[in-house]
Short mmCIF file of C-alpha atoms and ligand atoms in Angstrom, two decimals:
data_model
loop_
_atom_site.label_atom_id
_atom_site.label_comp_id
_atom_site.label_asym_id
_atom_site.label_seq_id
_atom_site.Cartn_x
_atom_site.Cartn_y
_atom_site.Cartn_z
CA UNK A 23 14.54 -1.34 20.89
CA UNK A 24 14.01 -4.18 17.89
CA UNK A 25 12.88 -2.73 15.06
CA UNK A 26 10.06 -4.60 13.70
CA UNK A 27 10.73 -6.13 9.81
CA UNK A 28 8.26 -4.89 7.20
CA UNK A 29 8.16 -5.65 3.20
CA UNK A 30 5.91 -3.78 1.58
CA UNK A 31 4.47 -4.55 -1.74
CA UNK A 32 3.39 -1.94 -3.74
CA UNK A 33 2.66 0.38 -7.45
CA UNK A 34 3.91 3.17 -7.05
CA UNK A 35 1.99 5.21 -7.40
CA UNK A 36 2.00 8.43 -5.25
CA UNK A 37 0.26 7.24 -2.19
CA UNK A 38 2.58 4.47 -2.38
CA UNK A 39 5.43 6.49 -2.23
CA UNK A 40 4.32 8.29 0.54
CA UNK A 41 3.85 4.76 1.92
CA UNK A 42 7.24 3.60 1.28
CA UNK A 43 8.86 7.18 2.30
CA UNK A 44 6.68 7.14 6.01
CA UNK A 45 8.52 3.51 6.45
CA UNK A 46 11.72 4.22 6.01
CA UNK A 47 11.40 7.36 8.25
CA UNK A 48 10.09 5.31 11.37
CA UNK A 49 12.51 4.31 14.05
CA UNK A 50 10.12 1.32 14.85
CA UNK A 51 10.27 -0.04 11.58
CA UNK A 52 12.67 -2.25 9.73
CA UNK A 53 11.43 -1.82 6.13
CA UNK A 54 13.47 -5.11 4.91
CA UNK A 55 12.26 -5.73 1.17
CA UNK A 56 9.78 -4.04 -1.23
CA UNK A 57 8.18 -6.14 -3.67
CA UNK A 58 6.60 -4.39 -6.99
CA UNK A 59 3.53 -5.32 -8.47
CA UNK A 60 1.39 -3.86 -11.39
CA UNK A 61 -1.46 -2.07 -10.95
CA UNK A 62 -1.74 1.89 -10.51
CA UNK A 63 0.65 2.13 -13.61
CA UNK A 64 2.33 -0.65 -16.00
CA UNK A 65 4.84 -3.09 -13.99
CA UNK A 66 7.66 -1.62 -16.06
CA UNK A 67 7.06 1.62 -14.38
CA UNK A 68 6.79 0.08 -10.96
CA UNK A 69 9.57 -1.53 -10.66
CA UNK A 70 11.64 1.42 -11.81
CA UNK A 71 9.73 3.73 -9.54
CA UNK A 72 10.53 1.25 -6.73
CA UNK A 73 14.15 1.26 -7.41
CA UNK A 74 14.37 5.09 -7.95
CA UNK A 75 12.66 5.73 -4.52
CA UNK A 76 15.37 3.37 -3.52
CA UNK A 77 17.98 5.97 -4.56
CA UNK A 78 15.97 8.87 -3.56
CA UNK A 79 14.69 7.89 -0.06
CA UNK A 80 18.01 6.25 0.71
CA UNK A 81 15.88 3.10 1.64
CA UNK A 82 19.11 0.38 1.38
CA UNK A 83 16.90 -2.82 1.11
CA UNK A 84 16.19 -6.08 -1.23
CA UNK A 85 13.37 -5.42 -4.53
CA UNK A 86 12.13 -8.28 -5.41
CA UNK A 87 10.47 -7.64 -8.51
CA UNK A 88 6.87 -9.22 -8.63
CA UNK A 89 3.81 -9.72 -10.77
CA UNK A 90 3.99 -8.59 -14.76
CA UNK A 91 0.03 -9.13 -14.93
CA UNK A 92 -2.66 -9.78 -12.88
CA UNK A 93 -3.87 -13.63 -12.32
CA UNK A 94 -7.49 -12.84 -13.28
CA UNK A 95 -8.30 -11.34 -16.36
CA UNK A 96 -4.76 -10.02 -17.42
CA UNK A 97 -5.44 -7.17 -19.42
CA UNK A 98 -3.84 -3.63 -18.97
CA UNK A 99 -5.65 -1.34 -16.48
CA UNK A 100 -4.59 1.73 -14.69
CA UNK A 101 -4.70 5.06 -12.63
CA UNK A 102 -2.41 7.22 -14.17
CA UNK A 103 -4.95 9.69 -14.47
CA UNK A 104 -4.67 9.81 -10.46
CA UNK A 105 -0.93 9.13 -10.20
CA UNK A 106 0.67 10.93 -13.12
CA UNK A 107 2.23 9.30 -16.35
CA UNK A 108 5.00 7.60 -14.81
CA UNK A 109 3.47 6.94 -11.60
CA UNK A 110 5.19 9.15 -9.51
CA UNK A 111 3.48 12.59 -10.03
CA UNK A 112 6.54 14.95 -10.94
CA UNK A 113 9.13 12.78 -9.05
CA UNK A 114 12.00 12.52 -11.26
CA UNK A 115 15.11 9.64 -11.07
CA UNK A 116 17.45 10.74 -13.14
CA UNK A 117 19.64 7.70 -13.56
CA UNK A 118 19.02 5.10 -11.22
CA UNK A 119 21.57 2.98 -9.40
CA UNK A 120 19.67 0.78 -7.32
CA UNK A 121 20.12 -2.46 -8.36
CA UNK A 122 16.53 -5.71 -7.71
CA UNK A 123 17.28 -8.32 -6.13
CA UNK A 124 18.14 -11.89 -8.24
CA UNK A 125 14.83 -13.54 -6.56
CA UNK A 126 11.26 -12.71 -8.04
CA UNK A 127 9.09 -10.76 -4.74
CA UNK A 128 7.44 -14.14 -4.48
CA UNK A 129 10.45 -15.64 -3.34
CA UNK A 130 12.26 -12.81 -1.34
CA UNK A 131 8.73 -12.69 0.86
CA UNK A 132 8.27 -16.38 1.57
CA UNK A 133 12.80 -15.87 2.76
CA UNK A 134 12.77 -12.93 4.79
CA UNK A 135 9.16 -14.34 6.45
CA UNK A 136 11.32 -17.92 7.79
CA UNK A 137 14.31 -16.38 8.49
CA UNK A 138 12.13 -13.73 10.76
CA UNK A 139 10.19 -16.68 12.67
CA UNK A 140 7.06 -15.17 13.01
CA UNK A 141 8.35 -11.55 13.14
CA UNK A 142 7.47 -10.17 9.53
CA UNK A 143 4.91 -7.90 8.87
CA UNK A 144 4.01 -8.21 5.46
CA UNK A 145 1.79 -4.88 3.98
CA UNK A 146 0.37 -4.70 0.65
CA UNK A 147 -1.12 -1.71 -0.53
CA UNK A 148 -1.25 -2.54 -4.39
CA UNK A 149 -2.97 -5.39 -5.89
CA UNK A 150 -2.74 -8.93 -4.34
CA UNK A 151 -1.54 -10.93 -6.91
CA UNK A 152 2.11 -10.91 -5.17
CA UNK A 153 0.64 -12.12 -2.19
CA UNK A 154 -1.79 -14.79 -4.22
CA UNK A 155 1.34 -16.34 -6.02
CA UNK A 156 3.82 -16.13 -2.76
CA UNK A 157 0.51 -18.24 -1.09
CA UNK A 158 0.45 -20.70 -4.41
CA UNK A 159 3.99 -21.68 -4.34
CA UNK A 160 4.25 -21.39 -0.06
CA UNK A 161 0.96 -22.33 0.96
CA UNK A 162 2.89 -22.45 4.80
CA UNK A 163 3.36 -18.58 4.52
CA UNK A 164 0.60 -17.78 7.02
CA UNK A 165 2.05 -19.44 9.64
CA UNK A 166 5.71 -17.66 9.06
CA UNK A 167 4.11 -13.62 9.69
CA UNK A 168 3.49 -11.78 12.34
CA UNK A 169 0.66 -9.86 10.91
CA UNK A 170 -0.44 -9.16 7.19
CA UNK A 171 -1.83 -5.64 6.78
CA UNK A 172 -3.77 -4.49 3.41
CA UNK A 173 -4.92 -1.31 1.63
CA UNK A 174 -7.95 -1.89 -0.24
CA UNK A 175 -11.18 -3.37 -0.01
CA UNK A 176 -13.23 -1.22 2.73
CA UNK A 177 -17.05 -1.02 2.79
CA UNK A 178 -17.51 1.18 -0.34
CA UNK A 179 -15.89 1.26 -3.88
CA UNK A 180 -13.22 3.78 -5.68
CA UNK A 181 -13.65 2.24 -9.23
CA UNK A 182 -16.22 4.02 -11.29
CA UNK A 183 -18.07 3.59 -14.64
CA UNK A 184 -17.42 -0.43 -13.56
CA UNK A 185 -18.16 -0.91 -10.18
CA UNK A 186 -18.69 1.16 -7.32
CA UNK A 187 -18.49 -1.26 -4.83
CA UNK A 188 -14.90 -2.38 -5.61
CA UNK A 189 -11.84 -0.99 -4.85
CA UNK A 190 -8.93 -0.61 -7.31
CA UNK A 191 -6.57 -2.61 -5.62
CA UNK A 192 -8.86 -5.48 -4.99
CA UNK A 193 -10.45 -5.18 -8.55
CA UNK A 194 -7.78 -5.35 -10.34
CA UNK A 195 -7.05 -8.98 -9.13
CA UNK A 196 -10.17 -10.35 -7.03
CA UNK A 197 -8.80 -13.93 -7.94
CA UNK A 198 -5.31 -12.77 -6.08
CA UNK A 199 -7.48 -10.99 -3.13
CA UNK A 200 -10.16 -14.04 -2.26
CA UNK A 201 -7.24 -16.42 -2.24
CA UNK A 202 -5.47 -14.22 -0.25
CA UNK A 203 -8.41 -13.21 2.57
CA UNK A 204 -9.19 -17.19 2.23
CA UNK A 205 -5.79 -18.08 3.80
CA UNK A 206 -4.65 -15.02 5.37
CA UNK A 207 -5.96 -13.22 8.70
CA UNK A 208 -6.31 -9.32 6.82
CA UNK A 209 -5.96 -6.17 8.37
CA UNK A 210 -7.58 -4.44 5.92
CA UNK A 211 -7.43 -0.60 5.65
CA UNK A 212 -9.92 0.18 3.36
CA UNK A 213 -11.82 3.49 1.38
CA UNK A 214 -13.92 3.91 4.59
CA UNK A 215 -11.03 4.59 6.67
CA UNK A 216 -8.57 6.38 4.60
CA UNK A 217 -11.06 8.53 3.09
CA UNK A 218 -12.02 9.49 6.79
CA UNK A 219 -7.91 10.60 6.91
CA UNK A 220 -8.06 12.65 4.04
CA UNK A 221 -5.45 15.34 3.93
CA UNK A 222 -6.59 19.00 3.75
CA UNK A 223 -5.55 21.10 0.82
CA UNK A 224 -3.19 23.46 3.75
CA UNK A 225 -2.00 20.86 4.99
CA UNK A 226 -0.13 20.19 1.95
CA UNK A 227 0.73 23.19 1.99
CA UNK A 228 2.48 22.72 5.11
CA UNK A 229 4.15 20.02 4.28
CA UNK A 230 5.73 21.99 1.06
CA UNK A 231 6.80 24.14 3.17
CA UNK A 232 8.84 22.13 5.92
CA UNK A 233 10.33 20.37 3.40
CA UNK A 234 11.84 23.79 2.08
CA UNK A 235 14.96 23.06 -0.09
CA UNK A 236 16.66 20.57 1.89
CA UNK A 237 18.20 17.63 -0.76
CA UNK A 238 16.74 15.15 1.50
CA UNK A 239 12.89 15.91 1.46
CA UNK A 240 12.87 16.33 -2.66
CA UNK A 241 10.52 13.52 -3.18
CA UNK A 242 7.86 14.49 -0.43
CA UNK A 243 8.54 18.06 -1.56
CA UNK A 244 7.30 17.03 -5.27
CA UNK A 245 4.53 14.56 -3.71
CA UNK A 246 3.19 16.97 -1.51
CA UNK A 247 3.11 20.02 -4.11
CA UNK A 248 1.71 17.23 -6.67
CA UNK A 249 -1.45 16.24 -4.21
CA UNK A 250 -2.20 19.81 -3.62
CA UNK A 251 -2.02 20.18 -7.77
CA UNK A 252 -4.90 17.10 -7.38
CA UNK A 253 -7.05 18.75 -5.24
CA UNK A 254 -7.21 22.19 -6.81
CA UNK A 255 -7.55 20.15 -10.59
CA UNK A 256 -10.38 17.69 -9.18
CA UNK A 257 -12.59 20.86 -6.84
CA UNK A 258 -12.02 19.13 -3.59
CA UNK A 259 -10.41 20.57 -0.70
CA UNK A 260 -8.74 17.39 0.36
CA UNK A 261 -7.07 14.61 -1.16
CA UNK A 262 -6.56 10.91 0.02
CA UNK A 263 -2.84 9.20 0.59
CA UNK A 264 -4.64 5.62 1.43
CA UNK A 265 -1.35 3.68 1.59
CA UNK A 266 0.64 5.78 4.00
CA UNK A 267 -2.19 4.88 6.36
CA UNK A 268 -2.03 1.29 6.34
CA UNK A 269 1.75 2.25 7.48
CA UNK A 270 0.34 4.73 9.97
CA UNK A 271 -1.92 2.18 11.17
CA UNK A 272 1.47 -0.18 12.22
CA UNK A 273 3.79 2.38 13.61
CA UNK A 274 1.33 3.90 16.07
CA UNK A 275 -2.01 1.40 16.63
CA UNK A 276 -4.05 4.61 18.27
CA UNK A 277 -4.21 5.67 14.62
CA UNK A 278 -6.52 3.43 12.92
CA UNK A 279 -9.16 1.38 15.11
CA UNK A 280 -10.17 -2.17 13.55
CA UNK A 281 -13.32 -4.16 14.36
CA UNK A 282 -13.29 -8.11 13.40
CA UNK A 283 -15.29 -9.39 11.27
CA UNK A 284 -15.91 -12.24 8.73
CA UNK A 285 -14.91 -10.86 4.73
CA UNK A 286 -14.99 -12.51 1.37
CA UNK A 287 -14.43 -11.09 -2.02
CA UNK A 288 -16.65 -11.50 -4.51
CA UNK A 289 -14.84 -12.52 -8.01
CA UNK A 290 -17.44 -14.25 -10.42
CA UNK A 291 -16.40 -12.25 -13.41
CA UNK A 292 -20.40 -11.47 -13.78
CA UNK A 293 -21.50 -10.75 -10.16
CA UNK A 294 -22.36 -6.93 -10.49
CA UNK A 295 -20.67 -6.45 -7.12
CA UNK A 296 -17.23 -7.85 -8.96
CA UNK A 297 -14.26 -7.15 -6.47
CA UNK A 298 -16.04 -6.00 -3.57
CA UNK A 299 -15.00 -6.77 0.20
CA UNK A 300 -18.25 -7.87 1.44
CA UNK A 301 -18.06 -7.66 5.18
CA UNK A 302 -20.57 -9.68 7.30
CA UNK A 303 -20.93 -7.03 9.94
CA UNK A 304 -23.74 -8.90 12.26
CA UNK A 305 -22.53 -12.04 11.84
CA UNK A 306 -25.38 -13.78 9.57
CA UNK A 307 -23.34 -15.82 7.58
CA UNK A 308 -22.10 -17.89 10.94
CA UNK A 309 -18.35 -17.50 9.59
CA UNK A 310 -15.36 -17.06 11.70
CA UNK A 311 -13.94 -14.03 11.46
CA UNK A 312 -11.08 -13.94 8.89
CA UNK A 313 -10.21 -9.43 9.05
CA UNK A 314 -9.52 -6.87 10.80
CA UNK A 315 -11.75 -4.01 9.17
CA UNK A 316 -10.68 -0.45 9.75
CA UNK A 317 -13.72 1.84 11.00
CA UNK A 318 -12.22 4.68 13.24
CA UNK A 319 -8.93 6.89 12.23
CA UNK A 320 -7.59 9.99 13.89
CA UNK A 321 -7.06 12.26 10.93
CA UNK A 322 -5.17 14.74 13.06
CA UNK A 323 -2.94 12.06 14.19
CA UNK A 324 -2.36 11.02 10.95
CA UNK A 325 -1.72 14.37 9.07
CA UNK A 326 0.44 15.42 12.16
CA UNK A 327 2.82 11.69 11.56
CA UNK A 328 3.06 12.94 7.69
CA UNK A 329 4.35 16.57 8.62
CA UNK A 330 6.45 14.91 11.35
CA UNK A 331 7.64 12.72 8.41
CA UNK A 332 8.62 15.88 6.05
CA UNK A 333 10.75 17.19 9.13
CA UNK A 334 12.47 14.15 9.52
CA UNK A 335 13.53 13.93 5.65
CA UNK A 336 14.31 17.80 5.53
CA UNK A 337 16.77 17.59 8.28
CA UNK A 338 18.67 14.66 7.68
C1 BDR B 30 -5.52 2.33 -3.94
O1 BDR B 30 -5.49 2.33 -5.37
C2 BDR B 30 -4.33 2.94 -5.85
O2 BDR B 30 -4.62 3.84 -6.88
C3 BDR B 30 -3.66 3.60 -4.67
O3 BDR B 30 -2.24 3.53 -4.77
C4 BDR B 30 -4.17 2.83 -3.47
O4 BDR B 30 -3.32 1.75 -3.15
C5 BDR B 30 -6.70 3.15 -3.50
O5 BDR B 30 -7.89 2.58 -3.97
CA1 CA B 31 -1.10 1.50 -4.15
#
């Protein structure tokens, strides 16, 4: 069976690392290149955190490191509250061997997307300004993927005290995202969806648990005590691993359901809806549809692919 070839490009990020941990585990994916980006913590961290998970996860693949800042409004923003000081929750690297690749993520996308033909599946589940650049200096990517899959936007926000219709991903760089959903068909896996696949406070328990003390599942061992550590600190009985279901949503399509639609993303630095994914859901504006939007999951399904996922890292 051919594998499919996936980059993903990320900041890590705990969700992210789930992301980049459920990719490497899937015998239907080829995860080929993973591109950092800032955004949940400082691009420093990202990049190390990519190359440590490298080590880690045993994921033998090109890092193309990416974006230092975004392209709108480059000042220094970021969830570490959410993710833990160094991105990773209590993942720790130790020293890291894994070396990035010579060519900036820009580069190492727009290569691996010719020399796949119109294979690549390219997945961001950080900010966009990766993409936005890659799209600047290749303005022929488009035609070069197979599919380009997001997570961010949806139809509500995550970023509070600023905006509560934007997401963090997109609102970190709207410039990145509207350049991106202007030239790119999105499959867009947004709040709406991957809050509905939110992961219940035993299941992490679970997942603790079938990870045991096997070398292997260390990382999903420390992510999965870590979330549980969220849920009990924030009062909710749940908490949300958005990226890993953009991932979910490629290896097995009965996962996330998508309905198409027309999307643009507000960036005017003083709309009050700055960085939202508006989605024209009846069609009013007379726009072709340019997104996939996610609307149904299968939580079960979901949850069941991440303990599945443990297993698979605890007995290798
Ligand atoms: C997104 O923001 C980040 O904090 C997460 O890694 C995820 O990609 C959710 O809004
Ligand atoms: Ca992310």
């Amino acid at each position: 069976m051919k594998k499919i070839p996936l980059i993903i490009d990320c900041d890590p990020g705990v969700d992210d690392s789930y992301a980049l941990a459920l990719a490497n585990s899937s015998e239907l994916l080829d995860l080929i290149a993973i591109t950092p980006v800032e955004g949940n913590v400082s691009s420093d961290l990202t990049r190390r955190n990519v190359l440590g998970l490298c080590d880690l996860l045993n994921i033998d693949c090109r890092v193309g490191f990416g974006a230092e800042k975004p392209l709108f409004n480059p000042w220094y923003r970021n969830a570490a509250g959410v993710h833990g000081s160094t991105g990773v929750g209590t993942v720790e690297f130790g020293e890291i061997k894994k070396q990035p690749d010579p060519q900036p993520a820009w580069e190492v996308i727009y290569e691996e997307a010719v020399r796949h033909s119109g294979e690549l599946v390219l997945m961001a589940v950080g900010p966009l300004t990766n993409i936005a650049t890659c799209l600047r200096l290749h303005p022929d990517l488009p035609k070069h993927l197979k599919r380009f899959i997001i997570m961010g936007g949806g139809t509500f926000g995550n970023v509070t005290n600023t905006s509560k219709t934007a997401e963090f991903n997109i609102w970190v760089d709207p410039l990145a995202a509207s350049e991106v959903f202007s030239q790119l068909e999105v499959w867009m896996v947004g709040l709406n969806a991957t809050h509905a696949a939110a992961v219940e406070m035993t299941d992490f328990d679970e997942m603790v648990a079938i990870c045991g003390d096997a070398p292997g599942a260390y990382v999903l061992r420390e992510l999965s005590a870590f979330s549980k550590k969220n849920c009990m600190e924030n009062g909710h009985d749940n908490n949300v691993i958005h990226d890993a279901l953009a991932v979910a949503s490629l290896i097995d399509p009965e996962v996330v359901g998508f309905d198409h639609h027309y999307v643009y993303v507000e960036h005017s630095g003083d709309a009050p809806n700055f960085g939202q994914t508006v989605i024209d859901f009846d069609g009013t504006s007379g726009k072709a549809p340019n997104c996939h939007v996610a609307m149904r999951v299968d939580q079960p399904r979901f949850v069941r692919m991440l303990k599945d996922m443990c297993r698979w890292y605890a007995e290798k």
